[in-house]
CSV table of C-alpha atoms in Angstrom, one decimal:
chain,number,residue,atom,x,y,z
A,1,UNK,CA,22.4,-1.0,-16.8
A,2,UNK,CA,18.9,-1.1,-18.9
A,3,UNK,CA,18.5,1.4,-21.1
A,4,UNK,CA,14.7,1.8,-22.0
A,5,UNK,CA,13.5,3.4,-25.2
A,6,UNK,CA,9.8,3.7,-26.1
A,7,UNK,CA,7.3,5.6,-28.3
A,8,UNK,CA,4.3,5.2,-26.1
A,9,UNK,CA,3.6,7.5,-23.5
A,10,UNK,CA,1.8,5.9,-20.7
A,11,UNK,CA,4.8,3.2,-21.1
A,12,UNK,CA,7.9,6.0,-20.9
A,13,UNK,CA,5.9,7.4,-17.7
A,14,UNK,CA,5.8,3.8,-16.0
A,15,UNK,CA,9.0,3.2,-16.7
A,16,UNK,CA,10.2,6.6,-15.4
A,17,UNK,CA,9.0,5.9,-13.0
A,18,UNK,CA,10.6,2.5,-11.9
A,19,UNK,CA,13.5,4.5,-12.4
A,20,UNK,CA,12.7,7.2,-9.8
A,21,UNK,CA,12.2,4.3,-7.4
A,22,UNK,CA,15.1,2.0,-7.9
A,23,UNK,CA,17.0,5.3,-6.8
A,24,UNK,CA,14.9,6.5,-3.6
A,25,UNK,CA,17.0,7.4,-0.9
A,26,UNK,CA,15.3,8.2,3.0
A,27,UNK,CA,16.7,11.7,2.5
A,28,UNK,CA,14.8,12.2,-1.2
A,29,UNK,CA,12.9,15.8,-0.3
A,30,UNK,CA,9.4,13.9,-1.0
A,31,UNK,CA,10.3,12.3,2.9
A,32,UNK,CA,10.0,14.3,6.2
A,33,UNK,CA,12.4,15.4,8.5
A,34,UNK,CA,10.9,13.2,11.4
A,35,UNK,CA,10.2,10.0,9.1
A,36,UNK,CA,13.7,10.1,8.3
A,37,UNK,CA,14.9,10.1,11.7
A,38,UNK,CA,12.2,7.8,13.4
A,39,UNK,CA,13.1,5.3,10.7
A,40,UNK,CA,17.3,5.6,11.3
A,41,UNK,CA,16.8,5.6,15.4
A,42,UNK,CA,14.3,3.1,16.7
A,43,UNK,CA,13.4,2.5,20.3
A,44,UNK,CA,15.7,0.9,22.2
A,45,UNK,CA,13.1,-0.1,25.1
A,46,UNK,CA,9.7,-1.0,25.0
A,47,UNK,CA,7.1,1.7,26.0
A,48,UNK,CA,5.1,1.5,29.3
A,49,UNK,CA,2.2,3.1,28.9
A,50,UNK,CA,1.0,2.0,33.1
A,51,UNK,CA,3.6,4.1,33.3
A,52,UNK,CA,1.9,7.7,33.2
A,53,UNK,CA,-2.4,7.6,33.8
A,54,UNK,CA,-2.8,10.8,32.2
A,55,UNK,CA,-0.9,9.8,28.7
A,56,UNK,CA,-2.7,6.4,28.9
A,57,UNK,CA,-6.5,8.0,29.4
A,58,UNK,CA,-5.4,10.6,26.7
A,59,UNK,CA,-4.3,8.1,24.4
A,60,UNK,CA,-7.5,5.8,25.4
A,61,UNK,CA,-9.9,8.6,24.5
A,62,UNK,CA,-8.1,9.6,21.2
A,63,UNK,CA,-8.3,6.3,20.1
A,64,UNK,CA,-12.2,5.6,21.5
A,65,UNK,CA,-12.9,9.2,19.4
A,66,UNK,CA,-11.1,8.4,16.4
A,67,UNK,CA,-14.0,8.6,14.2
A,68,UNK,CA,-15.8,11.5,16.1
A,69,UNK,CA,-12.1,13.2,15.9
A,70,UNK,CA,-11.3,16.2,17.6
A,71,UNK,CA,-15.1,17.6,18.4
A,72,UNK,CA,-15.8,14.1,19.9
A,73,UNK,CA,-12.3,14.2,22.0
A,74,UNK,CA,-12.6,17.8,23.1
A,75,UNK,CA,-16.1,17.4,24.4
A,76,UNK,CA,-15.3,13.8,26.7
A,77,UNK,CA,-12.4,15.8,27.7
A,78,UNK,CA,-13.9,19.1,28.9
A,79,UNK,CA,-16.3,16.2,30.7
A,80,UNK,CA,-13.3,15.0,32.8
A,81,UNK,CA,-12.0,18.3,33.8
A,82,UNK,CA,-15.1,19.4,34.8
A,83,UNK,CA,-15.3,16.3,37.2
A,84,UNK,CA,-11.4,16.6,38.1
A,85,UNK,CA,-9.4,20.2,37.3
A,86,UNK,CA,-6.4,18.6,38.4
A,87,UNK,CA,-6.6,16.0,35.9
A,88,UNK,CA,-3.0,16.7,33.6
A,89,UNK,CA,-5.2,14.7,30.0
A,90,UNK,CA,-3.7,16.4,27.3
A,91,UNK,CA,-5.4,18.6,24.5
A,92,UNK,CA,-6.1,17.3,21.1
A,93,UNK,CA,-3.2,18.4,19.2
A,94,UNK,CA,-0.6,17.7,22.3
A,95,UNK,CA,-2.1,13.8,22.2
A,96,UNK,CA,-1.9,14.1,18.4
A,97,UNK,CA,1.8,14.7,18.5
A,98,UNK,CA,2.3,12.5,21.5
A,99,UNK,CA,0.9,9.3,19.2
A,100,UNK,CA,3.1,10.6,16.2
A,101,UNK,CA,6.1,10.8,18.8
A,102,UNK,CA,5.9,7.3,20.1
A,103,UNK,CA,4.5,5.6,16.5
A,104,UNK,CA,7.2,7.5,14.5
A,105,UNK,CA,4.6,8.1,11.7
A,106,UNK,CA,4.5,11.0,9.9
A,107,UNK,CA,2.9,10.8,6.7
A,108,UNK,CA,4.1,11.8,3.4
A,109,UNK,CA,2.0,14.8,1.6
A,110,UNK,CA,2.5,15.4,-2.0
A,111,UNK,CA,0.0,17.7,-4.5
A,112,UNK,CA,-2.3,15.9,-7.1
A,113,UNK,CA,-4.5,17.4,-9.9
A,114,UNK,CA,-7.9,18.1,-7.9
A,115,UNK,CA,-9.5,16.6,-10.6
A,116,UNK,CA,-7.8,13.4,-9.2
A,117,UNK,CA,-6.1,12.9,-12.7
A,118,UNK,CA,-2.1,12.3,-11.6
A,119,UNK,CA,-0.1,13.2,-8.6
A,120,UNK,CA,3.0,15.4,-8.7
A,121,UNK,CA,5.4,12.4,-7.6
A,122,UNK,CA,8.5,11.1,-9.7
A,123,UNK,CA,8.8,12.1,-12.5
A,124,UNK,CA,6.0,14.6,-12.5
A,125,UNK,CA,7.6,16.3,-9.4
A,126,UNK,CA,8.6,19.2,-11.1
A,127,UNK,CA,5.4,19.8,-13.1
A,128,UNK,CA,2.9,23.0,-12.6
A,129,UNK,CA,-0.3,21.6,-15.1
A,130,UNK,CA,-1.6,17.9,-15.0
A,131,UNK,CA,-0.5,15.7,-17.8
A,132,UNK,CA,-4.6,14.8,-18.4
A,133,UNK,CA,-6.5,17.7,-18.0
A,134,UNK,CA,-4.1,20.8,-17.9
A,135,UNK,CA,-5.2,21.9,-14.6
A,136,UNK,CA,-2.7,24.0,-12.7
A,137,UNK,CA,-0.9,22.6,-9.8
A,138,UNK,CA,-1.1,25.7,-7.5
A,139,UNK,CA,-3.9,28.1,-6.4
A,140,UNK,CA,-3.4,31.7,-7.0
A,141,UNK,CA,-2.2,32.4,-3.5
A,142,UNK,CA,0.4,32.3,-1.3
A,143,UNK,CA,1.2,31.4,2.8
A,144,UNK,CA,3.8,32.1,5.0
A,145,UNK,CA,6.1,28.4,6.1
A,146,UNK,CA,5.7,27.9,9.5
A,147,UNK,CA,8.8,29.1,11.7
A,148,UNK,CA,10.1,31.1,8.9
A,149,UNK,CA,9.9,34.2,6.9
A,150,UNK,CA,9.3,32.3,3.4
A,151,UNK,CA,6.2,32.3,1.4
A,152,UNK,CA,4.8,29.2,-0.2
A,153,UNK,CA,2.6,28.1,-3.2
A,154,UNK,CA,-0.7,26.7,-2.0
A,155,UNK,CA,-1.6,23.7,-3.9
A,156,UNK,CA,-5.1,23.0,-5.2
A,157,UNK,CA,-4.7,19.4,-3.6
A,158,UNK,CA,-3.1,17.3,-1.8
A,159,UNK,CA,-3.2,13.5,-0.7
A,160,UNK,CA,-2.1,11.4,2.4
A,161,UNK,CA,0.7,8.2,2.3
A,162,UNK,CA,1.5,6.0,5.4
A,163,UNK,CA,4.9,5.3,5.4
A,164,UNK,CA,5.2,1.3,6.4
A,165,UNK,CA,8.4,1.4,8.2
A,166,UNK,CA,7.3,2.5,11.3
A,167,UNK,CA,4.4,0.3,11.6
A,168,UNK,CA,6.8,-2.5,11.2
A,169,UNK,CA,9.6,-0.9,13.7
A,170,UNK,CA,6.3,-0.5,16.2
A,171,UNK,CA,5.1,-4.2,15.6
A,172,UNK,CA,8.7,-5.8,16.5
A,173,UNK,CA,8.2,-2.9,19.8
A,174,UNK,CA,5.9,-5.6,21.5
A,175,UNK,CA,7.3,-9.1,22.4
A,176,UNK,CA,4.1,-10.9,21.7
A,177,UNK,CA,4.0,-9.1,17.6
A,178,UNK,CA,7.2,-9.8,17.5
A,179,UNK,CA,7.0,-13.7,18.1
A,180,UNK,CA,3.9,-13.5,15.8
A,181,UNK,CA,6.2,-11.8,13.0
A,182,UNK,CA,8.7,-15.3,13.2
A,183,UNK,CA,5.5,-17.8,11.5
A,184,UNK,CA,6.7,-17.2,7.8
A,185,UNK,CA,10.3,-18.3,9.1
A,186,UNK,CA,9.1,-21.5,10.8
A,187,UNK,CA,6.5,-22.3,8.3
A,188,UNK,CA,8.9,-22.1,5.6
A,189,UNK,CA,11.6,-24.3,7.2
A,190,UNK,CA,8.1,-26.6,8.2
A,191,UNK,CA,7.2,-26.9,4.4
A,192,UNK,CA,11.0,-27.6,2.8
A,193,UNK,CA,11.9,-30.1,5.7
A,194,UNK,CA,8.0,-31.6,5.3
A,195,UNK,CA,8.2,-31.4,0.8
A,196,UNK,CA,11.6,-31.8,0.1
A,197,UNK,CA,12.5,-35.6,-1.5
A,198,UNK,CA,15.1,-36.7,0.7
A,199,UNK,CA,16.7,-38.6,-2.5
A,200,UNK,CA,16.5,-35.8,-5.8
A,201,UNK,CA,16.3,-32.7,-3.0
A,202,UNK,CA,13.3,-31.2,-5.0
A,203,UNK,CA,10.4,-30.2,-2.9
A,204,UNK,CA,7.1,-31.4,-3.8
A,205,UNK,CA,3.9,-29.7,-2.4
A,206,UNK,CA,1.5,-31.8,-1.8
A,207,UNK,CA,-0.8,-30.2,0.0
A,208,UNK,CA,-1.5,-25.6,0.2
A,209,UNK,CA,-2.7,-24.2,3.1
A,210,UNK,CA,-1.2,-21.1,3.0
A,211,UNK,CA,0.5,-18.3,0.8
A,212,UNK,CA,4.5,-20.0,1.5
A,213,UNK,CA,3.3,-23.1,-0.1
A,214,UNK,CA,3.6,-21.2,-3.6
A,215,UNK,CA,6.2,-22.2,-6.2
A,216,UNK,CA,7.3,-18.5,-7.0
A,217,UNK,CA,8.0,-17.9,-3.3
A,218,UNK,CA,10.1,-21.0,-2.4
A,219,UNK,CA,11.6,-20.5,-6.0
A,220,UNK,CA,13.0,-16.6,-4.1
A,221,UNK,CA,13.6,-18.7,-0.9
A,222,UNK,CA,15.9,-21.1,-2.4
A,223,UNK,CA,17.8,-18.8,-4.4
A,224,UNK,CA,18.0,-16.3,-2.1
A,225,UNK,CA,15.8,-13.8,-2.8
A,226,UNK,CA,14.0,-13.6,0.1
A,227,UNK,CA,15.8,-14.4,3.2
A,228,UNK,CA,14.8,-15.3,7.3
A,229,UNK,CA,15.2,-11.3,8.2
A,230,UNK,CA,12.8,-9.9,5.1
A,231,UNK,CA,9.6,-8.9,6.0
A,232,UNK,CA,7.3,-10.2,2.6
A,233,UNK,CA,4.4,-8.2,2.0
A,234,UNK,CA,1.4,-7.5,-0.1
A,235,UNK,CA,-0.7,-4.9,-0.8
A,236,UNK,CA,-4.1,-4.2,-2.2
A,237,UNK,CA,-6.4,-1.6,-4.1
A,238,UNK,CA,-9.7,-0.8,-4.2
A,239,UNK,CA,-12.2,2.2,-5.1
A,240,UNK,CA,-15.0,3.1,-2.8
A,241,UNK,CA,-18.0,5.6,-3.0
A,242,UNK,CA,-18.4,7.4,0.2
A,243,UNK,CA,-21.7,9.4,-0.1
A,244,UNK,CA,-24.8,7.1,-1.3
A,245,UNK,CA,-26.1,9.8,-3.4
A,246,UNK,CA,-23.1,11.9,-4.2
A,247,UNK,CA,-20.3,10.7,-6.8
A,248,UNK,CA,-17.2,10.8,-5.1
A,249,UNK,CA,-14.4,8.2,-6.0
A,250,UNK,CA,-12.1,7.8,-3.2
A,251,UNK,CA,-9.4,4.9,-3.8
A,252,UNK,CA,-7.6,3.1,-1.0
A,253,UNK,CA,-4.5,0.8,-1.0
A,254,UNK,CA,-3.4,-1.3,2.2
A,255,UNK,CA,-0.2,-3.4,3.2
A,256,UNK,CA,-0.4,-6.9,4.5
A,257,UNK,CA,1.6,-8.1,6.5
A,258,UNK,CA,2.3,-11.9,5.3
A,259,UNK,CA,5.0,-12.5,8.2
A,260,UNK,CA,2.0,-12.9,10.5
A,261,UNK,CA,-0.2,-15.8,10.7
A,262,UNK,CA,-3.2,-16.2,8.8
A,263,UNK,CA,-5.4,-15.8,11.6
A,264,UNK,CA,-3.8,-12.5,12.3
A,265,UNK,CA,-2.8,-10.8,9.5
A,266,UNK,CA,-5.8,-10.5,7.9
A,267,UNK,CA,-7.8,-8.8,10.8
A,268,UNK,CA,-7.6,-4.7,11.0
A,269,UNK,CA,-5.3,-4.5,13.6
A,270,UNK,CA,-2.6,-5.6,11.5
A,271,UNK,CA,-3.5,-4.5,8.1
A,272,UNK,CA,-1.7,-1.3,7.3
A,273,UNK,CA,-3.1,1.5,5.5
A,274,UNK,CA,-1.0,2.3,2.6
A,275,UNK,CA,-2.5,5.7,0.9
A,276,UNK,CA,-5.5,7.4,0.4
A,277,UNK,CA,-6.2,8.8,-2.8
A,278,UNK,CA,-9.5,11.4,-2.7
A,279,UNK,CA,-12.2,12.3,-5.6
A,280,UNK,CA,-13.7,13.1,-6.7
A,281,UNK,CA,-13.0,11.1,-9.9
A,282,UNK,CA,-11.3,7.8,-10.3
A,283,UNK,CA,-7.3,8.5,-10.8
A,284,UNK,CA,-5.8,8.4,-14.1
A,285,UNK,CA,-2.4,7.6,-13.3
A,286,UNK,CA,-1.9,5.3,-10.1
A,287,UNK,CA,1.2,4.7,-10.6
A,288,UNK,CA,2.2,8.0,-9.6
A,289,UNK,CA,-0.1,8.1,-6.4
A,290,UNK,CA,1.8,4.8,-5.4
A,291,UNK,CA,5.3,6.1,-5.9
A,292,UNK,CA,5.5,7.4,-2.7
A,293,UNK,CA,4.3,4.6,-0.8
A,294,UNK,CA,6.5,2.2,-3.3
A,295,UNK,CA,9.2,4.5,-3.0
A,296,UNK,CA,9.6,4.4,0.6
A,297,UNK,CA,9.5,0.6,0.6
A,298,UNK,CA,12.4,0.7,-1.8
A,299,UNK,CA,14.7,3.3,-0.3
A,300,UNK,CA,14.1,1.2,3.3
A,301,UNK,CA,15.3,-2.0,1.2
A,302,UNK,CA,18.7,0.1,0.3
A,303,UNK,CA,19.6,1.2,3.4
A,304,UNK,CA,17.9,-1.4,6.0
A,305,UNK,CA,15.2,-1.1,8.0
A,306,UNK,CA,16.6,-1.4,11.6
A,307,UNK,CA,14.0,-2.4,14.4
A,308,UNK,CA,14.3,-3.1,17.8
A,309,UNK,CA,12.8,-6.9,18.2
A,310,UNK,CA,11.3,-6.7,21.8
A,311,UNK,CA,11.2,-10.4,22.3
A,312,UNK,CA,14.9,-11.0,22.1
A,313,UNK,CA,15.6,-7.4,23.5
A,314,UNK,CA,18.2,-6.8,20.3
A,315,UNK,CA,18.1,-4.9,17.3
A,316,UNK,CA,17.7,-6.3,14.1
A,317,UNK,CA,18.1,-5.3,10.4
A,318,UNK,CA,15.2,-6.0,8.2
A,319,UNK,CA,14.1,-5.5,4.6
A,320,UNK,CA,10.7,-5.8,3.4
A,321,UNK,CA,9.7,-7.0,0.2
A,322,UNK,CA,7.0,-6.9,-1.6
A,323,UNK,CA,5.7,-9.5,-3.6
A,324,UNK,CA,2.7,-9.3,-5.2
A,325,UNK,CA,0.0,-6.4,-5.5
A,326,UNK,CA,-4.2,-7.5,-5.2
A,327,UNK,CA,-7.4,-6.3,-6.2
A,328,UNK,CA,-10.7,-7.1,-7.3
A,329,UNK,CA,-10.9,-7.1,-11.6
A,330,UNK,CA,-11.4,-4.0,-12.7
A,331,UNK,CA,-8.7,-2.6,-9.8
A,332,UNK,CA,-6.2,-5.6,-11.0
A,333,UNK,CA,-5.7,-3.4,-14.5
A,334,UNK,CA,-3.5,-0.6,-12.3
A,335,UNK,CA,-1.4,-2.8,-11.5
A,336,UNK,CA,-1.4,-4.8,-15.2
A,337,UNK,CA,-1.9,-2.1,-17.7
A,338,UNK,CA,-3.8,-4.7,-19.4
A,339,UNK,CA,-7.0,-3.6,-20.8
A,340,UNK,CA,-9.1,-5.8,-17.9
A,341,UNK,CA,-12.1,-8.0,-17.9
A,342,UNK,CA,-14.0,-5.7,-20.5
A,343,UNK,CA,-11.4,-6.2,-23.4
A,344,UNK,CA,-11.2,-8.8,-26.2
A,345,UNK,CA,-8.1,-10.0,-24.4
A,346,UNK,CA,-8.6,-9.9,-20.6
A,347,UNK,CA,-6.5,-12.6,-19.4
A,348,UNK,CA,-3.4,-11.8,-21.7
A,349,UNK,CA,-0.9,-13.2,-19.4
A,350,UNK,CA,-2.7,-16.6,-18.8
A,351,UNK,CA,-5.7,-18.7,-20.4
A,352,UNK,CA,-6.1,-16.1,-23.4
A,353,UNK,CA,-9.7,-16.8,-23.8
A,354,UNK,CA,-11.1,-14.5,-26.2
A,355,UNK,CA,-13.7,-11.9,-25.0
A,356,UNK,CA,-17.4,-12.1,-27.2
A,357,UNK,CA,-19.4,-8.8,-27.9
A,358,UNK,CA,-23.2,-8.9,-27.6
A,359,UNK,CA,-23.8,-6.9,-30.3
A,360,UNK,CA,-22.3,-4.6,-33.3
A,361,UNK,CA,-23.0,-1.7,-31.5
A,362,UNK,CA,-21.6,-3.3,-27.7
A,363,UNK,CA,-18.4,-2.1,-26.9
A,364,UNK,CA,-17.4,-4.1,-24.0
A,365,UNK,CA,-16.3,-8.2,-24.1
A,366,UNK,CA,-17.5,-10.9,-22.2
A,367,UNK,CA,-15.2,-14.1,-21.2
A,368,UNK,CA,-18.3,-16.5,-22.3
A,369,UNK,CA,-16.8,-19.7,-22.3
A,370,UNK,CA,-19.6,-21.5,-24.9
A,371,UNK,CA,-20.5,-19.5,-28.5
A,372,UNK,CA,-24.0,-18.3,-27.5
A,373,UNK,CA,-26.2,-20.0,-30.4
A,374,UNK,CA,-27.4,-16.4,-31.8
A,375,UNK,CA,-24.6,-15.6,-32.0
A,376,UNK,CA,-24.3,-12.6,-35.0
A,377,UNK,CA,-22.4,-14.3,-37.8
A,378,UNK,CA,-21.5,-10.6,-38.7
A,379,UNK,CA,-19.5,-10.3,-35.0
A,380,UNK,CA,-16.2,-12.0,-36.6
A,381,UNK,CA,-14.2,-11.5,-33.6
A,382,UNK,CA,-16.8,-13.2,-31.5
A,383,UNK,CA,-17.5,-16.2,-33.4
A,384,UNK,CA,-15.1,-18.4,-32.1
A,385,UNK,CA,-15.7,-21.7,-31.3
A,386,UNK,CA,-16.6,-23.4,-27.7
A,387,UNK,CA,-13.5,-22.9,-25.1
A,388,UNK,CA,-12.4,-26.5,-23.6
A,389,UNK,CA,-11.7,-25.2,-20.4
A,390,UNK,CA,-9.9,-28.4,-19.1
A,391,UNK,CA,-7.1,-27.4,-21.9
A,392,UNK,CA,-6.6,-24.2,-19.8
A,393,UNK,CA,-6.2,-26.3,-16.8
């Protein structure tokens, strides 16, 4: 057992935090009822949906009014009862719980500062103020919980995860996915039989043409890390501004699948949406917006992550592991905690070129390669000579 000890703050929360997730459990409180149980019991047929036309046009318009929501769905439905009364589609919120029935997903809903500061996850769960700013967690009011006599704090705000699981239990559902989710398997076995020198048994890549070809991935393979039955993933971050003329930063992170083939994974049908993380500022602290999402992932390693793989008609235990997180430079820096490509040392882990300031007043570095030839002899931390970039290569 590590025992960590530190003195720097943003370092005892990260690490608190990869505590809190090397113990999640599926029955942790921050996990619903139904997640739970659609993860532990997965279907044991595959669904029909010929099988009932009212469920199917339901589902069809739901899905065609996604982005209208339930204005959009209500209006085309009152449309087709007008034409047919005896028509059985179901409202909004039925067809709404009918998706989460046969999906199993149900997300996970934690508070966060409503400044977008932190999110009360980990080991901030217990906390009433943000760490950052000191605003409170609650509102100054109460409701009653649904089905009981209790009374609840309100919080200020709150923000949305998508458990992965049962994306990945639905996946192996159809037969055709679940052939699709066997190409790391085969193209693994494809590289080591193709690489591997047949005399010293060490494999040689010659040529890349995908993510498996990777020296820290066949380095898990062979020893074990990563086995035929994981599922390897990868996710990614990025900010986006949703109003042109309104600041709002909302961040997203996805899950990619990287079982799939690159001609599927990639495309939006299979890229899963991991958490959403609203403005209206840029968060402080991702790591505890992540936990949940991370959290899950690691509690369904634990225990197994049984699916029901519809092209061999069997179930099968898998785990999925995630390998690597993505995201453009300055989004790369969450995942780090390096300074990023502003700092004197951007690239701390790699080349270590040294950043160059403009000026004595600029605060931000740049990664110039060649020592500009004005440059301010004053700027001593910038004055470095040329790089030689085949060295870095």
């Amino acid at each position: 057992v590590l025992i960590w000890i530190t003195t720097v703050e943003a370092i005892d929360h990260a690490l608190k935090f990869i505590d809190h997730i090397e113990k999640a459990s599926l029955s942790d409180e921050i996990f619903p009822k139904e997640l739970r149980e659609a993860v532990g019991n997965p279907m044991r047929t595959l669904f029909n949906i010929h099988q009932d036309p009212s469920l199917r046009l339901s589902l069809r318009l739901f899905f065609l009014a996604i982005n209208g929501a339930e204005a959009q769905y209500n209006i085309a439905r009152d449309a087709i009862l007008e034409y047919n009364p005896d028509c059985n589609i179901l409202s909004y919120h039925l067809c709404k719980q009918e998706v989460r029935r046969l999906t199993g997903i149900v997300p996970i809903i934690a508070d966060m500062c409503p400044d977008s500061c932190m999110a009360y996850t980990g080991p901030f769960q217990d906390r009433d103020t943000c760490i950052e700013c000191g605003k409170a967690r609650y509102l100054d009011k109460t409701r009653t919980v649904r089905g009981t006599a209790k009374t609840e704090k309100v919080a200020a705000q709150q923000f949305y995860t998508i458990p992965i699981a049962p994306f990945l239990q639905a996946l192996h559902s159809s037969p055709d996915n679940a052939r699709l989710l066997r190409y790391r398997q085969e193209k693994t076995q494809e590289i080591m039989t193709r690489f591997k020198n047949p005399t010293t048994g060490e494999i040689n890549i010659t040529e890349i043409d995908d993510f498996f070809c990777g020296t820290e991935y066949l380095k898990a393979v062979i020893e074990g890390d990563i086995e035929d039955n994981d599922i390897v993933l990868v996710t990614s971050i990025d900010g986006a501004q949703l109003y042109e003329m309104k600041h709002s930063d909302c961040w997203i992170y996805i899950w990619i699948i990287m079982d799939l083939p690159p001609n599927y994974r990639y495309k939006k049908q299979y890229l899963i949406p991991g958490g959403v993380i609203p403005g209206p500022n840029k968060p402080k602290n991702i790591d505890s917006f992540m936990f949940p999402g991370l959290a899950h992932v690691r509690a369904a390693q634990t225990e197994g992550l049984m699916v029901w793989d519809a092209a061999t008609g069997s179930h099968v235990k898998r785990q999925p592991i995630p390998v690597c997180g993505t995201a453009d430079g300055p989004g790369l820096t969450n995942f780090s905690g390096l300074v990023g490509h502003i700092g004197y040392l951007s690239c701390q882990c790699y080349c270590g070129i040294k950043g160059r300031r403009e000026s004595l007043h600029a605060k931000r570095y740049h990664p110039a390669i060649f020592k500009p030839n004005d440059m301010d002899p004053r700027l001593e931390s910038s004055n470095h000579s040329d790089v030689d970039v085949p060295k870095l290569i």
